[in-house]
Short mmCIF file of C-alpha atoms in Angstrom, two decimals:
data_model
loop_
_atom_site.label_atom_id
_atom_site.label_comp_id
_atom_site.label_asym_id
_atom_site.label_seq_id
_atom_site.Cartn_x
_atom_site.Cartn_y
_atom_site.Cartn_z
CA MET A 973 181.05 112.72 133.36
CA ARG A 974 181.25 109.08 134.23
CA TYR A 975 181.55 107.84 130.68
CA PRO A 976 181.75 110.65 128.17
CA PHE A 977 181.70 108.71 124.91
CA SER A 978 179.34 106.57 122.87
CA LYS A 979 179.25 103.01 124.17
CA LYS A 980 178.07 101.74 120.85
CA LEU A 981 181.13 103.20 119.19
CA GLU A 982 183.43 101.50 121.68
CA THR A 983 182.24 98.11 120.44
CA ILE A 984 183.56 98.88 116.98
CA PRO A 985 187.27 98.16 116.56
CA PRO A 986 189.38 100.70 114.67
CA SER A 987 189.68 99.95 110.97
CA GLY A 988 192.34 97.37 110.17
CA ILE A 989 193.10 99.34 107.06
CA ARG A 990 193.78 102.47 109.05
CA ARG A 991 196.32 100.66 111.20
CA PHE A 992 198.08 99.38 108.13
CA PHE A 993 197.95 102.76 106.46
CA ASP A 994 199.89 104.34 109.32
CA LEU A 995 202.53 101.66 108.97
CA VAL A 996 202.89 102.31 105.23
CA LEU A 997 203.19 106.05 105.79
CA THR A 998 206.26 105.60 107.96
CA SER A 999 208.10 103.48 105.36
CA GLU A 1000 209.96 104.94 102.42
CA ASP A 1001 210.12 103.91 98.76
CA VAL A 1002 206.96 101.93 99.07
CA ILE A 1003 205.10 100.59 96.07
CA SER A 1004 201.51 100.40 97.11
CA LEU A 1005 199.00 97.93 95.80
CA GLY A 1006 196.87 98.90 98.75
CA VAL A 1007 195.08 101.74 97.05
CA GLY A 1008 191.33 101.62 96.54
CA GLU A 1009 190.92 103.95 93.61
CA PRO A 1010 191.73 104.35 89.91
CA ASP A 1011 195.14 105.61 88.81
CA PHE A 1012 193.49 107.91 86.28
CA VAL A 1013 192.76 111.55 86.85
CA THR A 1014 189.11 112.42 86.25
CA PRO A 1015 188.62 112.95 82.48
CA TRP A 1016 189.23 116.57 81.56
CA GLN A 1017 185.76 117.26 80.20
CA ILE A 1018 184.34 116.46 83.64
CA ARG A 1019 186.90 118.60 85.48
CA GLU A 1020 186.21 121.37 83.00
CA ALA A 1021 182.48 121.21 83.73
CA ALA A 1022 183.20 121.78 87.42
CA ILE A 1023 185.55 124.68 86.68
CA PHE A 1024 182.90 126.20 84.43
CA ALA A 1025 180.31 125.81 87.17
CA LEU A 1026 182.56 127.65 89.59
CA GLU A 1027 183.24 130.39 87.07
CA LYS A 1028 179.52 130.82 86.60
CA GLY A 1029 179.17 131.22 90.33
CA TYR A 1030 177.51 127.95 91.24
CA THR A 1031 178.59 127.90 94.85
CA SER A 1032 175.34 127.54 96.74
CA TYR A 1033 173.44 124.68 98.37
CA THR A 1034 171.34 122.55 96.11
CA SER A 1035 168.07 120.84 96.96
CA ASN A 1036 168.71 118.23 99.67
CA GLN A 1037 167.95 115.52 97.23
CA GLY A 1038 170.46 116.81 94.67
CA LEU A 1039 170.12 118.92 91.51
CA PRO A 1040 167.02 117.82 89.57
CA GLU A 1041 169.10 117.78 86.41
CA LEU A 1042 171.58 115.39 88.00
CA ARG A 1043 168.81 113.15 89.34
CA LEU A 1044 167.35 113.01 85.86
CA ALA A 1045 170.77 112.16 84.43
CA ILE A 1046 171.08 109.37 87.01
CA CYS A 1047 167.61 107.99 86.17
CA ASP A 1048 168.33 108.08 82.44
CA TYR A 1049 171.68 106.40 82.94
CA VAL A 1050 170.33 103.64 85.18
CA LYS A 1051 167.47 103.03 82.75
CA GLU A 1052 169.77 102.91 79.75
CA ARG A 1053 172.52 100.78 81.29
CA PHE A 1054 170.58 98.49 83.61
CA GLY A 1055 167.02 98.65 82.37
CA VAL A 1056 165.40 99.92 85.56
CA GLN A 1057 163.24 103.03 85.53
CA TYR A 1058 163.33 105.22 88.62
CA HIS A 1059 161.40 108.40 89.25
CA ARG A 1060 163.55 111.52 89.42
CA ASP A 1061 161.65 113.09 92.29
CA HIS A 1062 160.53 110.16 94.41
CA GLU A 1063 162.98 107.35 93.91
CA THR A 1064 166.42 108.93 93.51
CA MET A 1065 168.72 111.00 95.65
CA VAL A 1066 172.31 112.20 95.44
CA THR A 1067 174.65 111.25 98.29
CA VAL A 1068 178.17 112.15 99.32
CA GLY A 1069 179.72 109.01 97.86
CA VAL A 1070 178.29 105.52 98.20
CA SER A 1071 179.51 105.42 101.79
CA GLU A 1072 176.91 107.96 102.83
CA GLY A 1073 174.33 105.99 100.89
CA VAL A 1074 175.18 102.87 102.90
CA ASP A 1075 175.01 104.76 106.18
CA ILE A 1076 171.69 106.52 105.69
CA THR A 1077 170.07 103.48 104.09
CA LEU A 1078 170.95 101.38 107.13
CA ARG A 1079 169.83 104.08 109.53
CA ALA A 1080 166.57 104.39 107.63
CA LEU A 1081 165.91 100.65 107.76
CA LEU A 1082 167.15 99.29 111.05
CA ASN A 1083 165.67 99.00 114.49
CA PRO A 1084 167.74 97.80 117.45
CA GLY A 1085 168.38 94.09 117.10
CA ASP A 1086 167.50 93.86 113.41
CA GLU A 1087 169.77 91.51 111.57
CA VAL A 1088 171.61 92.24 108.35
CA ILE A 1089 173.14 89.42 106.35
CA LEU A 1090 176.57 90.28 105.08
CA PRO A 1091 178.40 87.94 102.72
CA GLU A 1092 182.09 88.35 103.53
CA PRO A 1093 184.85 89.13 102.67
CA THR A 1094 183.52 92.47 101.57
CA TYR A 1095 184.15 96.18 101.70
CA VAL A 1096 184.97 97.39 105.19
CA CYS A 1097 182.23 99.96 105.81
CA TYR A 1098 179.12 97.78 105.93
CA ASP A 1099 179.84 95.95 109.18
CA PRO A 1100 180.50 98.99 111.38
CA LEU A 1101 177.71 101.02 109.78
CA VAL A 1102 175.19 98.25 110.48
CA LYS A 1103 176.32 98.23 114.09
CA LEU A 1104 176.20 102.02 114.40
CA ALA A 1105 172.66 101.90 113.04
CA GLY A 1106 171.75 99.52 115.86
CA GLY A 1107 171.69 96.36 113.78
CA ARG A 1108 173.43 93.02 114.11
CA VAL A 1109 175.69 91.71 111.40
CA ILE A 1110 175.14 88.11 110.40
CA SER A 1111 178.24 87.29 108.41
CA VAL A 1112 178.14 84.61 105.74
CA ASP A 1113 181.56 83.33 104.71
CA THR A 1114 181.83 83.16 100.91
CA SER A 1115 185.38 81.78 100.80
CA LYS A 1116 184.11 78.20 100.65
CA SER A 1117 182.01 78.95 97.59
CA GLY A 1118 184.67 80.73 95.54
CA PHE A 1119 183.79 84.12 97.05
CA ILE A 1120 180.34 84.01 95.47
CA PRO A 1121 177.59 84.08 98.14
CA ASP A 1122 175.95 80.68 98.48
CA PRO A 1123 172.15 81.06 98.55
CA LYS A 1124 171.85 78.01 100.81
CA ALA A 1125 174.20 79.55 103.35
CA ILE A 1126 172.25 82.79 103.12
CA GLU A 1127 168.95 81.01 103.73
CA LYS A 1128 170.44 79.31 106.78
CA ALA A 1129 171.37 82.71 108.18
CA ILE A 1130 167.87 84.12 107.76
CA THR A 1131 165.83 84.50 110.95
CA PRO A 1132 162.60 86.36 111.70
CA LYS A 1133 164.81 89.30 112.65
CA THR A 1134 166.51 89.51 109.25
CA LYS A 1135 165.86 92.93 107.76
CA ALA A 1136 168.25 93.11 104.87
CA ILE A 1137 171.11 91.57 102.97
CA ILE A 1138 174.01 93.58 101.58
CA LEU A 1139 175.53 92.61 98.24
CA CYS A 1140 178.60 94.14 96.64
CA SER A 1141 179.23 92.94 93.09
CA PRO A 1142 181.71 93.33 91.44
CA ASN A 1143 183.15 92.81 94.85
CA ASN A 1144 185.74 94.75 96.74
CA PRO A 1145 188.13 93.06 97.73
CA THR A 1146 187.79 89.95 95.55
CA GLY A 1147 186.79 91.36 92.16
CA ARG A 1148 184.25 88.57 91.81
CA VAL A 1149 180.91 89.15 90.12
CA ILE A 1150 177.84 87.31 91.35
CA PRO A 1151 176.35 85.39 88.40
CA LYS A 1152 172.77 86.15 87.42
CA SER A 1153 171.63 82.63 88.38
CA ILE A 1154 172.79 83.21 91.97
CA LEU A 1155 171.27 86.68 92.05
CA LEU A 1156 167.96 85.14 91.01
CA LYS A 1157 168.14 82.62 93.84
CA ILE A 1158 168.90 85.39 96.32
CA SER A 1159 165.96 87.37 94.93
CA LYS A 1160 163.65 84.44 95.62
CA LEU A 1161 164.90 84.31 99.21
CA ALA A 1162 164.31 88.05 99.56
CA LEU A 1163 160.76 87.58 98.35
CA LYS A 1164 160.06 84.50 100.45
CA HIS A 1165 161.39 86.00 103.68
CA ASP A 1166 160.40 89.57 102.92
CA ILE A 1167 163.82 91.19 103.26
CA TRP A 1168 165.45 94.24 101.69
CA VAL A 1169 168.41 93.90 99.38
CA ILE A 1170 171.03 96.63 99.61
CA SER A 1171 172.99 96.31 96.39
CA ASP A 1172 176.24 98.24 96.13
CA GLU A 1173 176.87 98.42 92.39
CA VAL A 1174 179.61 101.04 92.29
CA TYR A 1175 181.92 98.78 90.26
CA ALA A 1176 179.26 97.79 87.71
CA GLU A 1177 180.98 99.58 84.83
CA ILE A 1178 184.28 97.84 85.50
CA LEU A 1179 183.15 94.46 84.26
CA PHE A 1180 185.34 92.33 82.04
CA LYS A 1181 182.88 89.91 80.54
CA GLY A 1182 179.19 89.84 79.73
CA LYS A 1183 176.49 92.27 80.68
CA TYR A 1184 175.90 93.57 84.17
CA THR A 1185 172.73 92.52 85.95
CA SER A 1186 171.53 95.08 88.44
CA PHE A 1187 169.71 93.46 91.33
CA ALA A 1188 166.87 95.93 90.87
CA ALA A 1189 166.36 94.63 87.33
CA LEU A 1190 165.39 91.15 88.52
CA PRO A 1191 161.67 90.25 88.60
CA HIS A 1192 159.83 91.90 91.52
CA MET A 1193 163.07 93.21 92.95
CA LYS A 1194 162.79 96.92 92.18
CA GLU A 1195 160.39 97.35 95.08
CA ARG A 1196 162.73 95.72 97.60
CA THR A 1197 166.14 96.74 96.29
CA ILE A 1198 168.12 99.71 97.46
CA LEU A 1199 170.51 100.34 94.62
CA LEU A 1200 173.61 102.20 95.73
CA SER A 1201 176.13 103.47 93.27
CA GLY A 1202 178.24 106.46 92.39
CA LEU A 1203 180.78 107.96 90.08
CA SER A 1204 183.96 107.36 92.09
CA LYS A 1205 185.26 104.23 90.46
CA ALA A 1206 184.09 104.08 86.84
CA TRP A 1207 184.65 107.79 86.16
CA ALA A 1208 187.75 108.04 88.34
CA MET A 1209 186.03 110.60 90.56
CA THR A 1210 186.80 109.35 94.08
CA GLY A 1211 187.61 112.78 95.45
CA TRP A 1212 184.41 114.40 94.19
CA ARG A 1213 182.24 112.39 96.57
CA ILE A 1214 179.20 111.79 94.41
CA GLY A 1215 177.03 108.75 94.93
CA TYR A 1216 173.36 108.06 94.57
CA ILE A 1217 170.54 105.93 95.89
CA CYS A 1218 167.80 104.54 93.70
CA ALA A 1219 165.10 102.93 95.79
CA PRO A 1220 161.38 102.85 96.50
CA GLU A 1221 159.90 106.14 97.63
CA GLU A 1222 159.40 104.98 101.22
CA VAL A 1223 163.14 104.39 101.55
CA ILE A 1224 164.24 107.57 99.78
CA SER A 1225 161.94 109.77 101.86
CA ARG A 1226 163.42 108.37 105.07
CA ALA A 1227 167.05 108.37 103.97
CA LEU A 1228 166.52 111.94 102.82
CA LYS A 1229 165.39 112.91 106.29
CA ILE A 1230 168.77 111.89 107.72
CA HIS A 1231 170.68 113.33 104.77
CA GLN A 1232 169.03 116.75 105.07
CA TYR A 1233 170.06 117.13 108.69
CA ALA A 1234 173.46 115.46 108.56
CA ILE A 1235 174.74 116.47 105.13
CA LEU A 1236 172.33 119.02 103.65
CA CYS A 1237 173.51 118.34 100.12
CA ALA A 1238 176.39 117.05 98.04
CA PRO A 1239 178.77 119.81 96.86
CA ILE A 1240 177.29 121.67 93.92
CA ALA A 1241 180.42 121.76 91.73
CA SER A 1242 180.74 118.00 92.11
CA GLN A 1243 177.10 117.60 91.16
CA MET A 1244 177.62 119.70 88.03
CA ALA A 1245 180.64 117.57 87.15
CA ALA A 1246 178.56 114.43 87.65
CA ILE A 1247 175.97 115.65 85.14
CA GLU A 1248 178.71 116.00 82.52
CA ALA A 1249 180.08 112.57 83.45
CA LEU A 1250 176.76 110.78 83.13
CA ARG A 1251 175.60 112.61 80.03
CA HIS A 1252 178.76 112.96 77.99
CA ALA A 1253 181.63 110.88 79.32
CA ARG A 1254 180.82 107.29 78.46
CA LYS A 1255 183.79 106.79 76.16
CA PRO A 1256 186.48 107.49 78.77
CA ILE A 1257 184.95 105.02 81.21
CA LYS A 1258 185.06 102.30 78.58
CA GLN A 1259 188.70 103.09 77.85
CA MET A 1260 189.59 103.02 81.52
CA ALA A 1261 187.75 99.75 82.06
CA HIS A 1262 189.64 98.25 79.14
CA SER A 1263 192.92 99.34 80.60
CA TYR A 1264 192.04 97.60 83.89
CA LEU A 1265 191.27 94.45 81.93
CA GLN A 1266 194.70 94.49 80.28
CA ARG A 1267 196.42 95.05 83.59
CA ARG A 1268 194.35 92.34 85.27
CA ASP A 1269 195.59 89.86 82.69
CA LEU A 1270 199.20 90.94 83.10
CA PHE A 1271 199.11 91.00 86.86
CA VAL A 1272 197.02 87.96 87.72
CA ASP A 1273 198.83 85.69 85.27
CA SER A 1274 202.18 86.86 86.60
CA LEU A 1275 201.12 86.32 90.22
CA ASN A 1276 200.18 82.74 89.39
CA ASP A 1277 203.52 82.27 87.66
CA ILE A 1278 205.47 83.30 90.72
CA GLY A 1279 203.44 80.95 92.87
CA LEU A 1280 200.73 83.11 94.42
CA ASP A 1281 197.49 81.31 93.60
CA THR A 1282 195.11 83.92 92.28
CA PHE A 1283 191.72 83.38 90.70
CA THR A 1284 190.77 85.60 87.79
CA PRO A 1285 188.44 88.37 88.93
CA GLU A 1286 185.58 89.37 86.62
CA GLY A 1287 185.37 93.00 87.62
CA ALA A 1288 186.63 95.98 89.68
CA PHE A 1289 190.40 96.51 89.86
CA TYR A 1290 191.37 94.16 92.65
CA CYS A 1291 192.64 90.64 92.82
CA PHE A 1292 192.74 88.44 95.87
CA PRO A 1293 195.72 86.10 95.91
CA SER A 1294 195.90 83.25 98.40
CA ILE A 1295 198.92 83.36 100.66
CA GLN A 1296 198.01 80.18 102.53
CA LYS A 1297 201.04 78.32 101.15
CA THR A 1298 203.35 80.65 103.05
CA GLY A 1299 201.92 79.58 106.39
CA LEU A 1300 201.67 83.21 107.44
CA SER A 1301 198.52 85.00 108.48
CA SER A 1302 197.46 87.67 106.02
CA GLU A 1303 198.47 90.40 108.42
CA GLU A 1304 201.89 88.85 109.07
CA PHE A 1305 202.36 88.44 105.34
CA ALA A 1306 201.45 92.06 104.66
CA ILE A 1307 203.68 93.41 107.42
CA GLN A 1308 206.69 91.30 106.43
CA LEU A 1309 206.17 92.16 102.77
CA LEU A 1310 206.14 95.82 103.66
CA GLU A 1311 209.20 95.59 105.90
CA LYS A 1312 211.31 93.40 103.65
CA GLU A 1313 210.29 94.53 100.20
CA ARG A 1314 208.55 97.85 100.76
CA LEU A 1315 205.49 96.55 98.98
CA ALA A 1316 202.10 97.36 100.44
CA VAL A 1317 199.02 95.17 100.09
CA VAL A 1318 195.92 94.94 102.26
CA PRO A 1319 195.59 91.87 104.51
CA GLY A 1320 192.43 89.94 103.62
CA SER A 1321 191.46 89.65 107.27
CA VAL A 1322 190.31 93.29 107.35
CA PHE A 1323 187.49 92.39 104.95
CA GLY A 1324 185.78 90.12 107.43
CA LYS A 1325 185.09 86.41 107.60
CA GLY A 1326 186.73 84.35 104.88
CA GLY A 1327 189.33 87.01 104.10
CA GLU A 1328 192.07 85.39 106.22
CA GLY A 1329 194.64 83.62 104.07
CA TYR A 1330 194.34 86.18 101.29
CA ILE A 1331 195.64 89.62 100.45
CA ARG A 1332 194.02 92.33 98.37
CA CYS A 1333 196.09 93.78 95.54
CA CYS A 1334 194.86 96.71 93.50
CA TYR A 1335 196.29 96.55 89.98
CA ALA A 1336 195.18 100.06 88.99
CA SER A 1337 198.81 101.12 88.76
CA GLU A 1338 201.16 101.92 85.96
CA ILE A 1339 202.58 98.82 84.22
CA GLY A 1340 206.19 99.53 85.21
CA GLU A 1341 205.11 99.75 88.82
CA LEU A 1342 203.16 96.50 88.60
CA LYS A 1343 206.22 94.77 87.19
CA GLU A 1344 208.40 96.12 89.98
CA ALA A 1345 205.80 94.92 92.49
CA LEU A 1346 205.89 91.45 90.92
CA LYS A 1347 209.68 91.44 91.23
CA ARG A 1348 209.40 92.26 94.91
CA PHE A 1349 206.75 89.57 95.44
CA LYS A 1350 208.98 87.03 93.77
CA ARG A 1351 211.97 87.95 95.89
CA PHE A 1352 209.84 87.85 99.03
CA LEU A 1353 208.55 84.37 98.28
CA LEU A 1354 212.02 82.87 97.70
CA MET B 919 192.92 95.38 61.15
CA ASN B 920 191.57 92.93 63.68
CA LYS B 921 190.96 93.74 67.33
CA LEU B 922 194.17 92.16 68.58
CA GLU B 923 196.25 94.12 66.06
CA GLN B 924 194.53 97.34 67.07
CA GLU B 925 195.13 96.62 70.72
CA ILE B 926 198.83 95.91 70.18
CA LEU B 927 199.17 99.05 68.10
CA ALA B 928 197.52 101.14 70.82
CA LEU B 929 199.95 99.79 73.42
CA LEU B 930 202.96 100.52 71.21
CA LYS B 931 201.67 103.98 70.47
CA THR B 932 201.83 104.96 74.12
CA ASN B 933 205.04 103.05 74.83
CA ALA B 934 207.20 102.00 71.90
CA ARG B 935 209.66 100.28 74.21
CA ILE B 936 207.16 97.96 75.85
CA ALA B 937 208.44 94.37 75.78
CA SER B 938 206.63 91.85 73.60
CA SER B 939 206.32 89.62 76.65
CA ASP B 940 204.41 92.36 78.46
CA ILE B 941 202.19 93.01 75.46
CA ALA B 942 201.44 89.30 75.31
CA ARG B 943 200.26 89.32 78.92
CA LEU B 944 198.24 92.50 78.53
CA VAL B 945 196.36 91.21 75.50
CA LYS B 946 196.20 87.58 76.67
CA SER B 947 198.22 86.18 73.81
CA ASP B 948 201.67 84.61 73.53
CA GLU B 949 204.89 86.37 72.81
CA LYS B 950 205.46 84.59 69.51
CA ALA B 951 202.07 85.62 68.16
CA VAL B 952 202.64 89.19 69.29
CA ASN B 953 206.02 89.37 67.57
CA LYS B 954 204.48 88.00 64.42
CA ILE B 955 201.79 90.65 64.42
CA ILE B 956 204.32 93.40 65.10
CA SER B 957 206.54 92.37 62.22
CA LYS B 958 203.49 92.15 59.97
CA LEU B 959 202.52 95.70 60.98
CA GLU B 960 206.08 96.83 60.33
CA LYS B 961 206.29 95.16 56.94
CA SER B 962 202.98 96.54 55.79
CA GLY B 963 204.13 100.05 56.69
CA ILE B 964 201.49 100.59 59.34
CA ILE B 965 204.24 100.86 61.93
CA VAL B 966 206.62 103.27 60.27
CA LYS B 967 209.23 103.73 62.95
CA TYR B 968 209.73 103.83 66.69
CA ALA B 969 210.49 107.41 67.63
CA THR B 970 210.85 109.19 70.95
CA ILE B 971 208.96 112.23 72.12
CA ILE B 972 211.54 114.64 73.49
CA ASN B 973 210.97 117.76 75.48
CA ASP B 974 213.69 119.82 73.79
CA GLU B 975 213.29 122.65 76.21
CA LYS B 976 214.97 120.51 78.83
CA THR B 977 218.02 119.75 76.70
CA PRO B 978 221.08 122.02 76.96
CA GLU B 979 221.08 122.31 73.16
CA PHE B 980 217.60 123.80 73.15
CA LYS B 981 218.86 127.35 72.94
CA ASP B 982 220.38 126.45 69.59
CA THR B 983 217.16 125.15 68.11
CA VAL B 984 214.45 127.20 66.48
CA ARG B 985 211.25 125.85 65.16
CA ALA B 986 208.78 127.50 62.81
CA LEU B 987 205.42 126.70 61.43
CA ILE B 988 205.16 127.79 57.81
CA GLU B 989 201.96 128.22 55.85
CA VAL B 990 202.55 127.70 52.17
CA GLN B 991 200.22 128.63 49.34
CA VAL B 992 200.90 126.76 46.13
CA GLN B 993 199.44 126.46 42.67
CA PRO B 994 198.48 122.81 42.20
CA GLN B 995 199.68 121.25 38.97
CA LYS B 996 197.85 119.38 36.29
CA ASN B 997 197.93 115.59 36.83
CA THR B 998 200.05 115.64 39.99
CA GLY B 999 198.01 118.15 42.03
CA PHE B 1000 199.86 119.01 45.22
CA ASP B 1001 201.94 115.87 45.49
CA ALA B 1002 204.87 116.73 43.24
CA ILE B 1003 205.39 120.06 44.97
CA ALA B 1004 205.00 118.45 48.36
CA LYS B 1005 207.69 115.95 47.55
CA ARG B 1006 210.16 118.68 46.71
CA ILE B 1007 209.49 120.35 50.02
CA CYS B 1008 209.40 117.44 52.38
CA ASN B 1009 212.66 116.01 51.13
CA TYR B 1010 214.50 118.71 53.06
CA ASP B 1011 215.81 117.29 56.31
CA ASN B 1012 214.92 120.38 58.27
CA VAL B 1013 211.24 119.96 57.36
CA VAL B 1014 210.07 117.79 60.25
CA ASP B 1015 206.33 117.76 59.53
CA HIS B 1016 204.39 118.46 56.40
CA TYR B 1017 200.61 118.44 55.93
CA LEU B 1018 198.21 119.32 53.13
CA ILE B 1019 195.31 121.12 54.70
CA SER B 1020 192.07 122.82 53.77
CA GLY B 1021 191.51 126.54 54.26
CA ARG B 1022 193.36 129.72 53.41
CA TYR B 1023 196.59 128.04 52.51
CA ASP B 1024 197.62 124.60 51.28
CA PHE B 1025 200.64 123.22 53.13
CA LEU B 1026 201.47 123.48 56.76
CA ILE B 1027 205.08 122.59 57.34
CA ILE B 1028 207.15 122.55 60.47
CA VAL B 1029 210.77 123.44 60.07
CA GLU B 1030 213.70 123.17 62.43
CA GLY B 1031 216.81 125.31 62.31
CA SER B 1032 219.67 126.53 64.45
CA SER B 1033 218.63 130.19 64.43
CA LEU B 1034 216.05 132.63 63.08
CA GLN B 1035 218.44 133.44 60.26
CA ASP B 1036 218.83 129.80 59.46
CA ILE B 1037 215.10 129.40 58.99
CA SER B 1038 214.68 132.71 57.16
CA GLN B 1039 217.37 131.60 54.81
CA PHE B 1040 215.63 128.31 54.19
CA VAL B 1041 212.38 130.09 53.42
CA SER B 1042 213.84 132.70 51.13
CA GLU B 1043 216.41 130.56 49.37
CA LYS B 1044 214.85 127.13 49.25
CA LEU B 1045 211.12 127.18 49.90
CA ALA B 1046 209.82 130.38 48.32
CA PRO B 1047 211.68 129.96 45.01
CA ILE B 1048 210.19 126.51 44.35
CA ASP B 1049 208.03 126.62 41.23
CA HIS B 1050 204.32 127.03 41.95
CA VAL B 1051 204.88 128.21 45.53
CA LYS B 1052 202.83 131.39 45.63
CA SER B 1053 203.43 132.63 49.14
CA THR B 1054 204.70 131.67 52.57
CA THR B 1055 203.90 132.87 56.06
CA THR B 1056 206.36 131.95 58.79
CA HIS B 1057 205.36 131.65 62.44
CA PHE B 1058 208.18 131.04 64.88
CA MET B 1059 207.29 128.67 67.66
CA MET B 1060 207.68 130.08 71.11
CA LYS B 1061 206.73 127.24 73.39
CA LYS B 1062 205.55 123.67 73.09
CA TYR B 1063 202.76 122.67 75.43
CA LYS B 1064 201.75 119.33 74.00
CA GLN B 1065 202.98 116.95 71.36
CA ASP B 1066 201.57 113.62 70.18
CA GLY B 1067 199.16 113.54 73.07
CA MET B 1068 201.82 114.29 75.67
CA ILE B 1069 201.54 117.39 77.79
CA PHE B 1070 204.97 118.81 78.61
CA GLU B 1071 204.03 120.90 81.58
CA ASN B 1072 205.69 119.90 84.84
CA THR B 1073 202.87 118.30 86.75
CA SER B 1074 203.54 117.54 90.34
CA GLU B 1075 203.25 113.87 91.16
CA LEU B 1076 199.76 113.36 92.44
CA SER B 1077 199.69 110.77 95.14
CA ARG B 1078 196.80 108.56 96.01
CA LEU B 1079 196.23 107.36 99.52
CA ALA B 1080 198.74 104.53 99.88
CA VAL B 1081 196.21 102.29 101.55
CA SER B 1082 192.48 102.75 101.37
CA ALA B 1083 189.48 100.53 101.30
#
């Protein structure tokens, strides 16, 4: 074998997060603000539903698309919360987390050389998955426009090869929420240039002000939006791996083709738990979201007090302090912070263009721990 | 109660020792205002006291403590109903909780003592002879699993991935 491995894969660098993760693992006594998940355990009623399902002997495959009852629960939920009606059988499917949704959506859409516009900094999976699907990433730096994508910059990036744009709002890593007025402008561009909008809305329920606007709810957008979401964040169900796609039938049918060969179906006990979550566990998600709001206020205000300039995020459970004053790169900052103070954060540079000069802190931690982290930050900055 | 008061109360309920300065940050208010609200809640009797939830089983003295749940049937009195009788019962220091409930019996009280005999003695010499107490049923507590929303079981520390996207 002259070259035994995928050449396409070789062009993708290993995840910056992974590298940092290994470093954190070898240090002791670390307080980590580098996590990407809630600090809550899944509400008991949801766990109980999964246990009950197992007791009843639900251990088989489900339909590739996901349990019809779960798809109906998803459609009802999306209709009720975001005002968009999807068809249970033709326009919805259950995925193994949103990550799978991103992957199969991109593989369903892209031909070699197709361009995908990616406002960055953003979650780390989009860029490599576009490349693995044969596409080209056209990054648009949002740091100059307060981490909200600038429609003018997006329009500049559009070429005849542009197939799609990926939005993630509330955003990981910044916690920013794209205002409706900007979403509307982006929707007009999508219409004008005939491009798909892949909208990752997994943090929609963790919103601190106002009402969430789903991209699919904008005029004429349902037919060109691929709405990706899941239960990981709002319901504190990261380990269950349940996500979903709501999209036009022609997208679902194609994504499903990949899903049925690669995945077969999402785990049945997780699907049963998700039905309980969507149907009967709205109160716990509100309580959890409120607790993130309180901790955001405590943490972000305190960061500003100790001299780390941090804008106030409108959603998710991350904040994105600027470390430019220190003169260090975000990776140097994160490594020194870990070595000197045993405090882990994620360097902004791993989130793509515009992330350099910032660090991502997750404040979904117990208050005592957040206060200890602030103490360590303060000492580090002296 | 307004929303801010409710929010402060909820924070104190889960952690009575939380600093006012932290509360102020969590609810986006200032420390002075928070302190003012807390003293108002104290004065109005909404906040009764700041107690600690203790897992007695872990204390060396636990073997010397016995707890019982006692169902008490009483004959309510004209004009004062259950209240006058209740007052006579709950004034005993070893009565740690006392509720009027619906159903087969009237009062549910929780009593602490140093031994089975200690509690039996309380029931036969103090509680049962009270006028209008018709009957008592004593259940000794064997294990406490949860109190005031806190589960006492030893849960292993679950750890999240230290760094993830």
